[in-house]
Phi, psi and omega in degrees: 000143154335100185232209207268349168273358174260018165266286185303304185308341179257350139342328181230001163281300172308320177311314169298354184245012180072032175303126167285202193316294190302300170303343161297341237212329187306348169271123191233132191277000170213118177222142193238137191229100160079057214007025180259101179272142185270185209197120156238099182289331198273351198289027151247040161250116178300147155333280187330325171299324189262323153323334169300289195292330193281306131358268197301343173241353164241355188062354182219173144208153188285099107006104168288137168283009176267006170269016158287289240262074206275020167290329211251143190299301180332314162301322170285349221229323170293292151012289211270329174301295189300326186263002153311293170337310171316318183278024216022060214270130173243149211272315162332293193287337175262024169255017167259354164295305170305323191290331196254330170269357164275331176285013131256005179263325175320309181278348179269337157328296185334287179293349168267345174284326166282327201278293178301328193286315177297299206272011182234164178207129161254107169303150175018275209284341166085020192265325202222183179186101178293132197266128193256179196261358159287016171283324168272352170259045175247172196304168185298286217301303196290324172315289218288312192287001169286303153326281179341296183291348165292290183322288190305284161355274181306315186266354176071014154267153176306308170270137191285155170295158183286177197294315196293328185303303201294320158320279167315328185274313200317298180317345206269290203303301167320319191249358174253146185251007170217149172209185164197127178203172192234144172192135174066026197060025182256165170233151183219099188233159150262121210191097171091003205102352195269133179237100183275163163207124188233154176296130201268130155295000000 
């Protein structure tokens, strides 16, 4: 299972991918995905501690040979972190940074849920949603996350549309008085300042 070392590695891999705040703190002890709970009970344990326990209890442990193959990005990041530790990387301070980032992320999630609750109107079949003008009166990150959730829900997609495309679409909506575009299995229309998102047929 994922352990503390994976938490650090995931953070730097996400930085290299250009992830936003939500991506940087994506490795949680408990996360719900499509009504399924994903549990990571070993996230507070160092890899070396888990190896020690495995040797003590079972007499051995299995080493994945790919863990030493530096053609993989994760291995390169792992080696980079070892160098940072030699330079004085403080794991406790790093965990404090992650905690602070997670707090900021939870605050944004709170306002995103609020925006979705009060500034959207779903039709009965939930295949179409109307966005009130107040939907776009929020901070950029709240608008971005809210719109991402709408596209994912209406389009019935497991993964959200790419962030760059969401950004471009929001700009189109802001800059144009009317439009009709498709994204993530959805049709997005703007008519008389009203935004309608419906399932693409």
